[in-house]
Amino acid sequence: MSERPTIEQYQQYIQDNDFHALKCKSCGAVIAPPKGMCYSCGGTDLEWTTVSGKGKLVSFTVIHIAAEEFQDETPYFVAIVELDEGTRITARLLGLDPTQPEKVKLGMPLKIDYETGKSGKVYIGFRPA
Amino acid sequence: MPLRETNIVSGAQTKFGKLEGLTLREIFAEAVDKATVGAGIPKEDIQAAFIGTFIPEMLVHQGHTAPLLADYAGLRGLPATRHEAACASGATALRAGIMAIESGLYDTVLVAAAEKMTSVSTNRATEALAAAADDEFESSMGLTFPGVFAIAAVAHMQEYGTTEEDMALVAVKAHRNAAKNPLAQFQKEISLEKAMTPRYIAWPLKLFDCSPISDGAAAIVLTNNERAKQYTDTPVKIVGTGQASASMNLCDRTSLTSFEASVRASRIAYDMAGLTPKDMDFAVVHDCFTIAEIIASEDIGFFKPGEGAKAVREGVTALDGSKPINPMGGLKAVGHPVGATGVKQAVVLYRELIGEAGANQVPNHNTAIMHNFGGTGATCVVNIMRRADA
Ligand SMILES: [Zn+2]
């Protein structure tokens, strides 16, 4: 007997520095961020799973002009990261210099970490492995 | 099924830019008046109004806008409905108008769209625009709109060798075309050097890679074959229309160098029209950012994936090129009052196709395509139009 995983719980796992993804019970696909169904097989029975925390950099940007809430944190990286489990998530990029984005190499191996923003909110992040 | 009945018989836009002292309803009414009575079409002939506007709740503190706008524009009593799809709001309103005419439910309808963005601070406007992205998984992490397109740019640069200078050339072209367009927000050419000024908004996108915050409205009148000739000698037929959606999240996209909703909507529109990219004389695409024009030019099939930048460099997409794109200046230099843009694009196609684009007239103007994009590319509308006598 398992309850349907919620987005609130997904966000809470990140706030607790304990990232969890969803896993499709029918085909085993790992899914993050959450979706209402599995796009690999159409299954709707999903459960929580932990991940290796390893991935690679797909693409990124450095934000200089942000919404008011984030302006004090600029410049900061936002990246698309592909986890070894196959799913892609949007995350902060850590441990690299945002004033030298040309030095960042796509495809570089990354490992999961967390960053606490000025507001106290925790962002999921990745740093060079 | 091909479209058979939809004709555009008039089209007009207000000036785009900071329209000081004018509210949303006044801007809207100006476009409606120009497209109806200004074009010899009595308002009494209009049977329904399809209205596009993105986020007046946050920008001007007004919801339930369709009856309000229709009433102010002298269309009290008509069925008036708002259509919202972020920056593609205008084109989704247009599609509703197309369906209304094709179904035979109405003979003549108005499609109009407006946005008033400059009455709030830039921060507030940025926040309003961010509502078009996924708040729970992306915006809440500090990803911005320019950031979304910057991520696509980095992927495109890596995969195809597109450069910051290629993107800057799109801005130079946009300003060159808009300099001749009296309704544009920026009527000034810029040098490549200026376009390359390293004022980063979201690296590698700089200030001149981004479309501005604007006010403006646009309107067109659609009618069936039987009525078209009573309004104009040169109706323009909408021969194909496509719409598609995609994931809001960038991280859920299979490709970052192409927008799948654009590809899908284009294919539907071409198939419906029985035409191919080769048959298109020019295009109007959604250049909210310079990289968006390069990618759109590939997604609508004008160029192979990765060859959009080369086309810009070689002048293929210039006003006098063999495949002009955004001949009046695009969103980048004409302005981008978000909800109004899709209808404004239809107005540009109409004016170019009937040969009334003045200094911005493209040489060949029988058939053209418009591409209107919503938010992060989660909505795309593509329409193909042809002069009725072509
Ligand atoms: Zn599955």
Coordinates of C-alpha atoms and ligand atoms in Angstrom, one line a residue:
Chain A
M1 CA 0.0 0.0 0.0
S2 CA 1.8 3.1 -1.2
E3 CA 0.5 6.6 -1.5
R4 CA 0.8 8.5 -4.8
P5 CA 4.1 10.6 -4.6
T6 CA 3.5 14.3 -4.4
I7 CA 5.3 17.3 -5.8
E8 CA 5.4 18.7 -2.3
Q9 CA 7.3 15.7 -1.1
Y10 CA 9.7 16.0 -4.1
Q11 CA 10.5 19.6 -3.1
Q12 CA 10.8 18.6 0.6
Y13 CA 13.4 16.0 -0.3
I14 CA 15.5 18.7 -2.0
Q15 CA 15.1 21.0 1.0
D16 CA 16.4 18.2 3.2
N17 CA 19.5 17.7 0.9
D18 CA 18.1 14.2 0.1
F19 CA 17.1 14.2 -3.6
H20 CA 14.7 11.5 -4.7
A21 CA 13.3 10.8 -8.1
L22 CA 10.2 8.9 -9.2
K23 CA 10.4 5.4 -10.6
C24 CA 7.8 3.8 -12.9
K25 CA 6.7 0.5 -11.3
S26 CA 5.8 -0.9 -14.7
C27 CA 9.0 -0.3 -16.7
G28 CA 11.5 1.0 -14.2
A29 CA 12.1 4.4 -15.9
V30 CA 13.5 7.0 -13.5
I31 CA 11.5 10.3 -13.7
A32 CA 12.5 13.7 -12.4
P33 CA 11.1 16.3 -12.1
P34 CA 7.7 14.6 -11.3
K35 CA 5.1 14.0 -14.0
G36 CA 1.6 12.6 -13.8
M37 CA 2.6 9.5 -15.8
C38 CA 5.6 7.7 -17.3
Y39 CA 6.3 8.8 -20.8
S40 CA 8.3 5.6 -21.5
C41 CA 5.4 3.2 -21.1
G42 CA 2.3 5.2 -20.1
G43 CA 2.3 3.7 -16.6
T44 CA 0.8 5.8 -13.8
D45 CA 2.0 3.8 -10.9
L46 CA 5.1 5.6 -9.6
E47 CA 7.2 5.3 -6.5
W48 CA 10.1 7.1 -4.9
T49 CA 13.7 6.1 -5.7
T50 CA 17.1 7.3 -4.8
V51 CA 19.7 8.0 -7.6
S52 CA 23.4 7.6 -8.0
G53 CA 23.8 11.4 -8.0
K54 CA 26.1 11.2 -11.0
G55 CA 25.4 12.9 -14.3
K56 CA 26.8 15.0 -17.1
L57 CA 26.3 18.6 -18.2
V58 CA 24.0 19.0 -21.1
S59 CA 23.8 22.8 -21.4
F60 CA 23.8 25.8 -19.2
T61 CA 23.6 29.6 -18.9
V62 CA 24.8 32.2 -16.4
I63 CA 22.0 34.4 -15.2
H64 CA 22.9 38.1 -14.9
I65 CA 19.5 39.7 -14.8
A66 CA 17.1 37.8 -12.6
A67 CA 13.7 38.2 -11.0
E68 CA 13.8 40.4 -7.9
E69 CA 13.9 37.3 -5.6
F70 CA 17.2 36.1 -7.1
Q71 CA 18.9 39.3 -8.2
D72 CA 21.3 39.3 -5.1
E73 CA 22.6 35.9 -6.2
T74 CA 23.7 36.9 -9.7
P75 CA 25.7 35.9 -11.6
Y76 CA 24.8 32.3 -11.1
F77 CA 24.7 29.1 -13.3
V78 CA 21.5 27.3 -14.2
A79 CA 22.2 24.0 -16.1
I80 CA 20.5 21.0 -17.6
V81 CA 22.0 17.9 -16.2
E82 CA 21.5 14.3 -17.4
L83 CA 21.6 11.8 -14.6
D84 CA 23.2 8.5 -15.2
E85 CA 19.7 7.0 -14.7
G86 CA 18.7 8.8 -17.9
T87 CA 16.4 11.6 -16.8
R88 CA 17.3 15.3 -17.1
I89 CA 16.8 17.9 -14.4
T90 CA 17.3 21.7 -14.2
A91 CA 19.8 22.6 -11.5
R92 CA 22.4 25.1 -10.3
L93 CA 26.0 24.5 -11.2
L94 CA 28.4 24.8 -8.3
G95 CA 32.1 25.0 -7.9
L96 CA 32.7 26.8 -11.2
D97 CA 33.4 30.5 -11.9
P98 CA 30.3 32.2 -13.3
T99 CA 32.5 35.0 -14.7
Q100 CA 34.3 32.5 -16.9
P101 CA 31.5 30.5 -18.5
E102 CA 33.6 29.9 -21.7
K103 CA 35.7 27.5 -19.6
V104 CA 32.8 25.2 -18.7
K105 CA 32.7 22.1 -20.9
L106 CA 29.5 20.5 -22.0
G107 CA 29.5 16.8 -21.3
M108 CA 31.6 17.1 -18.2
P109 CA 30.9 14.6 -15.4
L110 CA 29.1 16.1 -12.4
K111 CA 27.9 14.9 -9.0
I112 CA 24.9 16.1 -7.0
D113 CA 25.1 18.7 -4.3
Y114 CA 22.9 21.4 -2.8
E115 CA 23.1 25.1 -2.5
T116 CA 21.3 27.3 0.0
G117 CA 20.3 30.6 -1.6
K118 CA 20.2 34.0 0.2
S119 CA 16.5 33.4 0.9
G120 CA 17.4 30.2 2.8
K121 CA 15.8 28.1 0.1
V122 CA 17.8 25.0 -1.0
Y123 CA 18.5 24.5 -4.7
I124 CA 19.5 21.3 -6.2
G125 CA 23.0 21.7 -7.7
F126 CA 25.8 19.8 -9.3
R127 CA 29.5 20.2 -9.1
P128 CA 32.4 18.8 -11.2
A129 CA 32.9 15.1 -10.2
Chain B
M1 CA -8.3 18.5 -44.4
P2 CA -7.4 21.6 -46.2
L3 CA -8.8 25.0 -45.1
R4 CA -11.3 26.2 -47.7
E5 CA -13.1 29.3 -46.3
T6 CA -10.8 31.5 -44.3
N7 CA -9.9 34.8 -45.8
I8 CA -8.1 37.8 -44.2
V9 CA -9.7 40.9 -45.6
S10 CA -8.0 43.5 -43.4
G11 CA -5.2 43.8 -40.9
A12 CA -3.7 46.6 -38.8
Q13 CA -1.5 47.2 -35.8
T14 CA -0.9 50.2 -33.5
K15 CA 2.6 51.5 -33.1
F16 CA 4.6 49.3 -30.8
G17 CA 6.7 50.7 -27.9
K18 CA 6.0 52.6 -24.7
L19 CA 2.6 54.0 -25.5
E20 CA 2.5 56.6 -22.7
G21 CA -0.9 57.8 -21.5
L22 CA -2.8 55.0 -23.2
T23 CA -4.4 52.1 -21.4
L24 CA -4.9 48.5 -22.6
R25 CA -8.5 49.1 -23.8
E26 CA -7.5 52.3 -25.7
I27 CA -4.7 50.5 -27.5
F28 CA -6.9 47.6 -28.3
A29 CA -9.7 49.8 -29.7
E30 CA -7.3 51.7 -31.9
A31 CA -6.2 48.5 -33.7
V32 CA -9.8 47.3 -34.0
D33 CA -10.9 50.6 -35.5
K34 CA -8.1 50.6 -38.0
A35 CA -8.9 47.0 -39.1
T36 CA -12.7 47.5 -39.3
V37 CA -14.1 50.9 -40.1
G38 CA -10.6 52.1 -41.2
A39 CA -10.7 49.4 -43.8
G40 CA -14.3 50.0 -44.9
I41 CA -15.7 47.1 -42.8
P42 CA -18.6 48.1 -40.6
K43 CA -18.5 46.9 -37.1
E44 CA -22.1 45.7 -37.5
D45 CA -20.7 43.0 -39.8
I46 CA -18.6 41.4 -37.1
Q47 CA -20.3 38.4 -35.5
A48 CA -17.8 37.3 -32.9
A49 CA -14.5 38.5 -31.4
F50 CA -11.5 36.2 -30.6
I51 CA -9.1 38.1 -28.3
G52 CA -5.6 37.3 -27.4
T53 CA -3.9 38.8 -24.3
F54 CA -1.4 37.1 -22.0
I55 CA -1.3 38.4 -18.5
P56 CA -3.3 41.6 -17.9
E57 CA -4.1 40.4 -14.4
M58 CA -0.5 41.1 -13.4
L59 CA 0.3 43.9 -15.8
V60 CA -2.8 46.1 -15.5
H61 CA -4.7 44.4 -12.7
Q62 CA -7.6 43.3 -15.0
G63 CA -9.1 40.0 -15.6
H64 CA -12.2 39.0 -17.7
T65 CA -10.7 41.2 -20.5
A66 CA -12.5 40.0 -23.6
P67 CA -15.9 41.6 -22.9
L68 CA -14.2 44.7 -21.5
L69 CA -12.0 45.2 -24.5
A70 CA -14.8 44.4 -27.0
D71 CA -17.2 46.8 -25.3
Y72 CA -14.7 49.7 -25.4
A73 CA -14.0 49.0 -29.0
G74 CA -17.6 49.3 -29.9
L75 CA -18.5 45.6 -30.2
R76 CA -20.8 45.4 -27.2
G77 CA -23.1 42.4 -27.2
L78 CA -21.0 40.1 -29.4
P79 CA -19.6 36.8 -28.1
A80 CA -16.1 37.8 -27.1
T81 CA -13.6 35.3 -25.7
R82 CA -10.1 35.5 -24.5
H83 CA -7.4 33.1 -25.6
E84 CA -4.2 32.7 -23.6
A85 CA -1.0 30.8 -24.5
A86 CA 1.7 33.2 -23.2
C87 CA 3.4 34.8 -26.2
A88 CA 1.3 32.7 -28.6
S89 CA -2.0 34.1 -27.2
G90 CA -2.5 36.0 -30.4
A91 CA -2.1 33.1 -32.7
T92 CA -4.3 30.8 -30.6
A93 CA -7.0 33.5 -30.9
L94 CA -6.5 33.5 -34.6
R95 CA -6.9 29.7 -34.7
A96 CA -10.2 30.0 -32.9
G97 CA -11.3 32.5 -35.5
I98 CA -10.2 30.2 -38.3
M99 CA -12.2 27.3 -36.8
A100 CA -15.3 29.6 -36.5
I101 CA -15.2 30.5 -40.1
E102 CA -14.3 27.0 -41.4
S103 CA -17.2 25.5 -39.4
G104 CA -19.6 27.9 -41.0
L105 CA -20.8 29.1 -37.6
Y106 CA -20.0 32.8 -38.5
D107 CA -19.4 34.6 -41.8
T108 CA -17.2 37.4 -40.4
V109 CA -15.2 37.6 -37.2
L110 CA -12.6 39.8 -35.6
V111 CA -9.3 38.5 -34.2
A112 CA -7.6 41.1 -32.1
A113 CA -4.9 41.1 -29.4
A114 CA -3.2 43.5 -27.1
E115 CA -0.8 43.8 -24.2
K116 CA 0.1 46.8 -22.0
M117 CA 3.5 46.1 -20.4
T118 CA 5.2 49.3 -19.7
S119 CA 2.9 50.6 -16.9
V120 CA 4.7 48.4 -14.4
S121 CA 8.4 48.2 -13.3
T122 CA 10.8 46.0 -15.3
N123 CA 11.0 43.7 -12.4
R124 CA 7.2 43.3 -12.2
A125 CA 7.1 42.7 -16.0
T126 CA 9.9 40.1 -15.7
E127 CA 7.9 38.4 -13.0
A128 CA 4.8 38.4 -15.1
L129 CA 6.6 36.9 -18.1
A130 CA 8.1 34.3 -15.8
A131 CA 4.6 33.0 -15.2
A132 CA 4.9 31.5 -18.7
A133 CA 7.6 29.1 -17.5
D134 CA 7.3 26.2 -15.1
D135 CA 7.3 27.8 -11.6
E136 CA 7.6 24.6 -9.6
F137 CA 10.6 23.1 -11.3
E138 CA 12.5 25.9 -13.2
S139 CA 11.6 29.5 -12.4
S140 CA 11.8 28.8 -8.7
M141 CA 15.4 27.9 -9.2
G142 CA 16.1 31.3 -10.7
L143 CA 15.9 30.4 -14.4
T144 CA 14.7 33.3 -16.4
F145 CA 13.2 33.6 -19.9
P146 CA 16.4 34.8 -21.5
G147 CA 18.0 32.0 -19.5
V148 CA 15.9 29.4 -21.3
F149 CA 16.9 30.6 -24.7
A150 CA 20.5 31.0 -23.5
I151 CA 20.6 27.3 -22.7
A152 CA 19.3 26.5 -26.2
A153 CA 21.9 28.9 -27.6
V154 CA 24.8 27.1 -25.8
A155 CA 23.5 23.8 -27.0
H156 CA 23.3 25.1 -30.6
M157 CA 26.7 26.7 -30.4
Q158 CA 28.2 23.4 -29.2
E159 CA 26.4 21.2 -31.8
Y160 CA 26.6 23.4 -34.9
G161 CA 29.3 26.0 -34.2
T162 CA 26.9 28.9 -34.1
T163 CA 28.6 32.0 -32.7
E164 CA 27.7 35.0 -30.6
E165 CA 28.4 37.1 -33.7
D166 CA 25.8 35.0 -35.7
M167 CA 23.2 35.9 -33.1
A168 CA 24.2 39.5 -33.2
L169 CA 23.8 39.6 -37.0
V170 CA 20.1 38.6 -36.4
A171 CA 19.7 41.7 -34.3
V172 CA 21.5 43.9 -36.9
K173 CA 19.1 42.6 -39.6
A174 CA 16.1 43.2 -37.3
H175 CA 17.0 46.8 -36.7
R176 CA 17.9 47.4 -40.3
N177 CA 14.4 46.3 -41.3
A178 CA 12.6 48.1 -38.5
A179 CA 14.4 51.3 -39.3
K180 CA 12.0 51.5 -42.3
N181 CA 8.9 50.6 -40.3
P182 CA 7.2 53.6 -38.8
L183 CA 5.2 51.3 -36.4
A184 CA 8.4 49.8 -34.9
Q185 CA 9.6 50.4 -31.3
F186 CA 13.2 50.9 -32.6
Q187 CA 13.6 52.7 -35.9
K188 CA 17.3 52.8 -35.8
E189 CA 20.0 50.7 -37.4
I190 CA 22.7 49.3 -35.2
S191 CA 26.2 48.2 -36.0
L192 CA 27.5 44.7 -35.4
E193 CA 29.9 46.1 -32.8
K194 CA 27.0 47.7 -30.9
A195 CA 25.0 44.4 -31.1
M196 CA 28.0 42.6 -29.6
T197 CA 28.2 45.0 -26.6
P198 CA 28.9 42.5 -23.7
R199 CA 26.0 43.5 -21.5
Y200 CA 25.0 39.9 -20.6
I201 CA 21.4 39.2 -19.6
A202 CA 21.9 35.5 -19.5
W203 CA 25.2 34.4 -20.9
P204 CA 25.7 34.1 -23.9
L205 CA 22.7 36.3 -24.6
K206 CA 23.4 40.0 -24.4
L207 CA 21.1 43.0 -24.3
F208 CA 20.8 43.2 -28.1
D209 CA 19.8 39.5 -28.3
C210 CA 16.6 40.2 -26.4
S211 CA 13.3 41.6 -27.6
P212 CA 12.1 44.6 -25.5
I213 CA 9.1 45.2 -23.2
S214 CA 6.4 46.8 -25.2
D215 CA 2.8 48.0 -25.5
G216 CA 0.7 47.4 -28.6
A217 CA -2.2 45.8 -30.3
A218 CA -3.1 44.3 -33.6
A219 CA -6.4 43.2 -35.3
I220 CA -7.5 41.3 -38.4
V221 CA -10.9 40.6 -39.9
L222 CA -11.6 37.0 -41.2
T223 CA -14.5 36.2 -43.5
N224 CA -15.7 33.4 -45.8
N225 CA -15.2 33.1 -49.5
E226 CA -18.7 34.4 -50.2
R227 CA -18.2 37.7 -48.3
A228 CA -14.5 38.2 -49.0
K229 CA -14.8 40.1 -52.3
Q230 CA -17.3 42.5 -50.8
Y231 CA -14.5 43.9 -48.5
T232 CA -11.4 43.8 -50.7
D233 CA -10.1 42.9 -54.1
T234 CA -7.1 41.2 -52.6
P235 CA -8.1 38.8 -49.9
V236 CA -5.4 36.5 -48.4
K237 CA -6.3 32.9 -47.8
I238 CA -5.2 31.0 -44.7
V239 CA -4.4 27.6 -46.3
G240 CA -2.8 25.7 -43.5
T241 CA -2.8 25.9 -39.7
G242 CA -0.9 23.9 -37.1
Q243 CA -0.6 24.0 -33.3
A244 CA 1.4 21.8 -31.0
S245 CA 2.4 21.7 -27.4
A246 CA 5.5 20.4 -25.6
S247 CA 6.8 20.1 -22.1
M248 CA 7.1 23.4 -20.2
N249 CA 10.3 22.2 -18.7
L250 CA 13.4 22.6 -20.8
C251 CA 14.9 19.5 -19.0
D252 CA 12.1 17.3 -20.4
R253 CA 12.9 18.1 -24.0
T254 CA 14.7 15.5 -26.1
S255 CA 16.5 18.2 -28.1
L256 CA 17.7 21.7 -27.0
T257 CA 18.8 22.7 -30.5
S258 CA 15.3 22.5 -32.0
F259 CA 11.8 23.2 -30.5
E260 CA 9.7 20.1 -31.1
A261 CA 6.4 22.0 -30.9
S262 CA 7.6 24.2 -33.8
V263 CA 8.6 21.2 -35.9
R264 CA 5.3 19.5 -35.2
A265 CA 3.1 22.6 -35.8
S266 CA 4.9 23.3 -39.0
R267 CA 4.5 19.8 -40.4
I268 CA 0.7 19.9 -39.7
A269 CA 0.4 23.3 -41.4
Y270 CA 2.4 22.3 -44.5
D271 CA 0.5 19.1 -44.8
M272 CA -2.8 20.8 -44.5
A273 CA -1.8 23.4 -47.2
G274 CA -0.2 20.7 -49.4
L275 CA 2.8 22.9 -49.6
T276 CA 6.5 22.6 -48.6
P277 CA 9.1 25.1 -47.3
K278 CA 10.3 25.6 -50.9
D279 CA 6.9 27.1 -51.7
M280 CA 7.3 29.8 -49.1
D281 CA 8.4 33.2 -50.3
F282 CA 9.2 34.5 -46.9
A283 CA 8.6 33.9 -43.2
V284 CA 7.7 35.7 -40.0
V285 CA 9.1 33.9 -37.0
H286 CA 9.0 34.4 -33.3
D287 CA 12.4 36.1 -32.6
C288 CA 11.9 36.8 -28.9
F289 CA 15.6 36.2 -28.8
T290 CA 18.1 36.2 -31.7
I291 CA 18.8 32.5 -31.2
A292 CA 15.1 31.8 -31.4
E293 CA 15.0 33.2 -35.0
I294 CA 17.9 31.0 -36.0
I295 CA 16.3 27.9 -34.5
A296 CA 12.9 28.7 -35.9
S297 CA 14.3 29.1 -39.4
E298 CA 15.5 25.5 -39.1
D299 CA 12.4 24.2 -37.4
I300 CA 10.0 25.6 -40.1
G301 CA 12.2 23.8 -42.7
F302 CA 13.7 26.8 -44.4
F303 CA 17.2 25.5 -43.6
K304 CA 18.7 22.2 -42.5
P305 CA 19.3 21.9 -38.7
G306 CA 22.5 23.8 -37.9
E307 CA 22.4 26.0 -41.1
G308 CA 20.2 28.8 -39.8
A309 CA 23.2 30.9 -38.7
K310 CA 24.9 30.5 -42.1
A311 CA 21.8 31.8 -43.8
V312 CA 21.9 34.9 -41.7
R313 CA 25.6 35.4 -42.4
E314 CA 25.1 35.1 -46.1
G315 CA 22.2 37.5 -46.2
V316 CA 19.7 34.8 -47.3
T317 CA 17.2 36.0 -44.7
A318 CA 17.7 39.7 -45.3
L319 CA 14.8 41.8 -46.8
D320 CA 16.4 41.4 -50.3
G321 CA 17.5 37.8 -49.7
S322 CA 16.0 34.7 -51.3
K323 CA 14.2 33.7 -48.1
P324 CA 13.5 36.9 -46.2
I325 CA 12.7 36.4 -42.5
N326 CA 10.9 39.0 -40.4
P327 CA 10.9 41.6 -43.2
M328 CA 9.4 44.4 -41.0
G329 CA 11.8 43.9 -38.1
G330 CA 10.5 41.0 -36.0
L331 CA 9.8 41.1 -32.2
K332 CA 13.4 42.1 -31.6
A333 CA 13.2 45.6 -33.1
V334 CA 9.4 46.2 -33.7
G335 CA 8.6 45.2 -30.1
H336 CA 6.9 42.4 -28.3
P337 CA 3.7 43.2 -26.5
V338 CA 3.5 39.5 -25.8
G339 CA -0.2 38.6 -26.3
A340 CA -0.4 40.9 -29.4
T341 CA 2.5 39.4 -31.2
G342 CA 0.7 36.5 -33.0
V343 CA -1.9 38.7 -34.5
K344 CA 0.7 41.3 -35.4
Q345 CA 2.6 38.6 -37.3
A346 CA -0.6 37.8 -39.3
V347 CA -0.9 41.5 -40.1
V348 CA 2.7 41.5 -41.4
L349 CA 1.9 38.5 -43.6
Y350 CA -1.3 40.1 -44.9
R351 CA 0.4 43.4 -45.7
E352 CA 3.4 41.8 -47.4
L353 CA 1.3 39.3 -49.4
I354 CA -1.0 42.0 -50.8
G355 CA 2.0 44.2 -51.7
E356 CA 1.3 47.0 -49.2
A357 CA 4.4 46.7 -47.0
G358 CA 6.0 49.9 -48.4
A359 CA 9.7 50.2 -47.8
N360 CA 9.6 46.7 -46.2
Q361 CA 8.0 45.0 -49.2
V362 CA 9.6 41.6 -50.1
P363 CA 10.0 41.0 -53.8
N364 CA 8.2 37.7 -54.1
H365 CA 4.9 37.6 -52.1
N366 CA 2.5 34.9 -53.1
T367 CA 2.8 32.5 -50.1
A368 CA 4.3 32.8 -46.6
I369 CA 4.5 31.2 -43.2
M370 CA 4.1 32.6 -39.7
H371 CA 5.5 31.0 -36.6
N372 CA 4.3 32.1 -33.1
F373 CA 5.8 30.7 -30.0
G374 CA 4.4 30.6 -26.4
G375 CA 6.7 30.9 -23.4
T376 CA 9.5 28.4 -23.3
G377 CA 8.2 26.8 -26.5
A378 CA 5.5 24.8 -24.8
T379 CA 3.0 26.2 -27.4
C380 CA 3.6 26.8 -31.1
V381 CA 1.2 28.0 -33.8
V382 CA 2.1 28.0 -37.4
N383 CA -0.1 29.4 -40.2
I384 CA 0.5 29.3 -44.0
M385 CA -1.1 32.1 -46.0
R386 CA -1.5 32.7 -49.7
R387 CA -2.8 35.6 -51.7
A388 CA -6.2 34.5 -53.2
D389 CA -5.1 35.4 -56.7
A390 CA -1.7 33.7 -56.4
Ligands
ZN1 ZN 7.1 3.3 -17.4

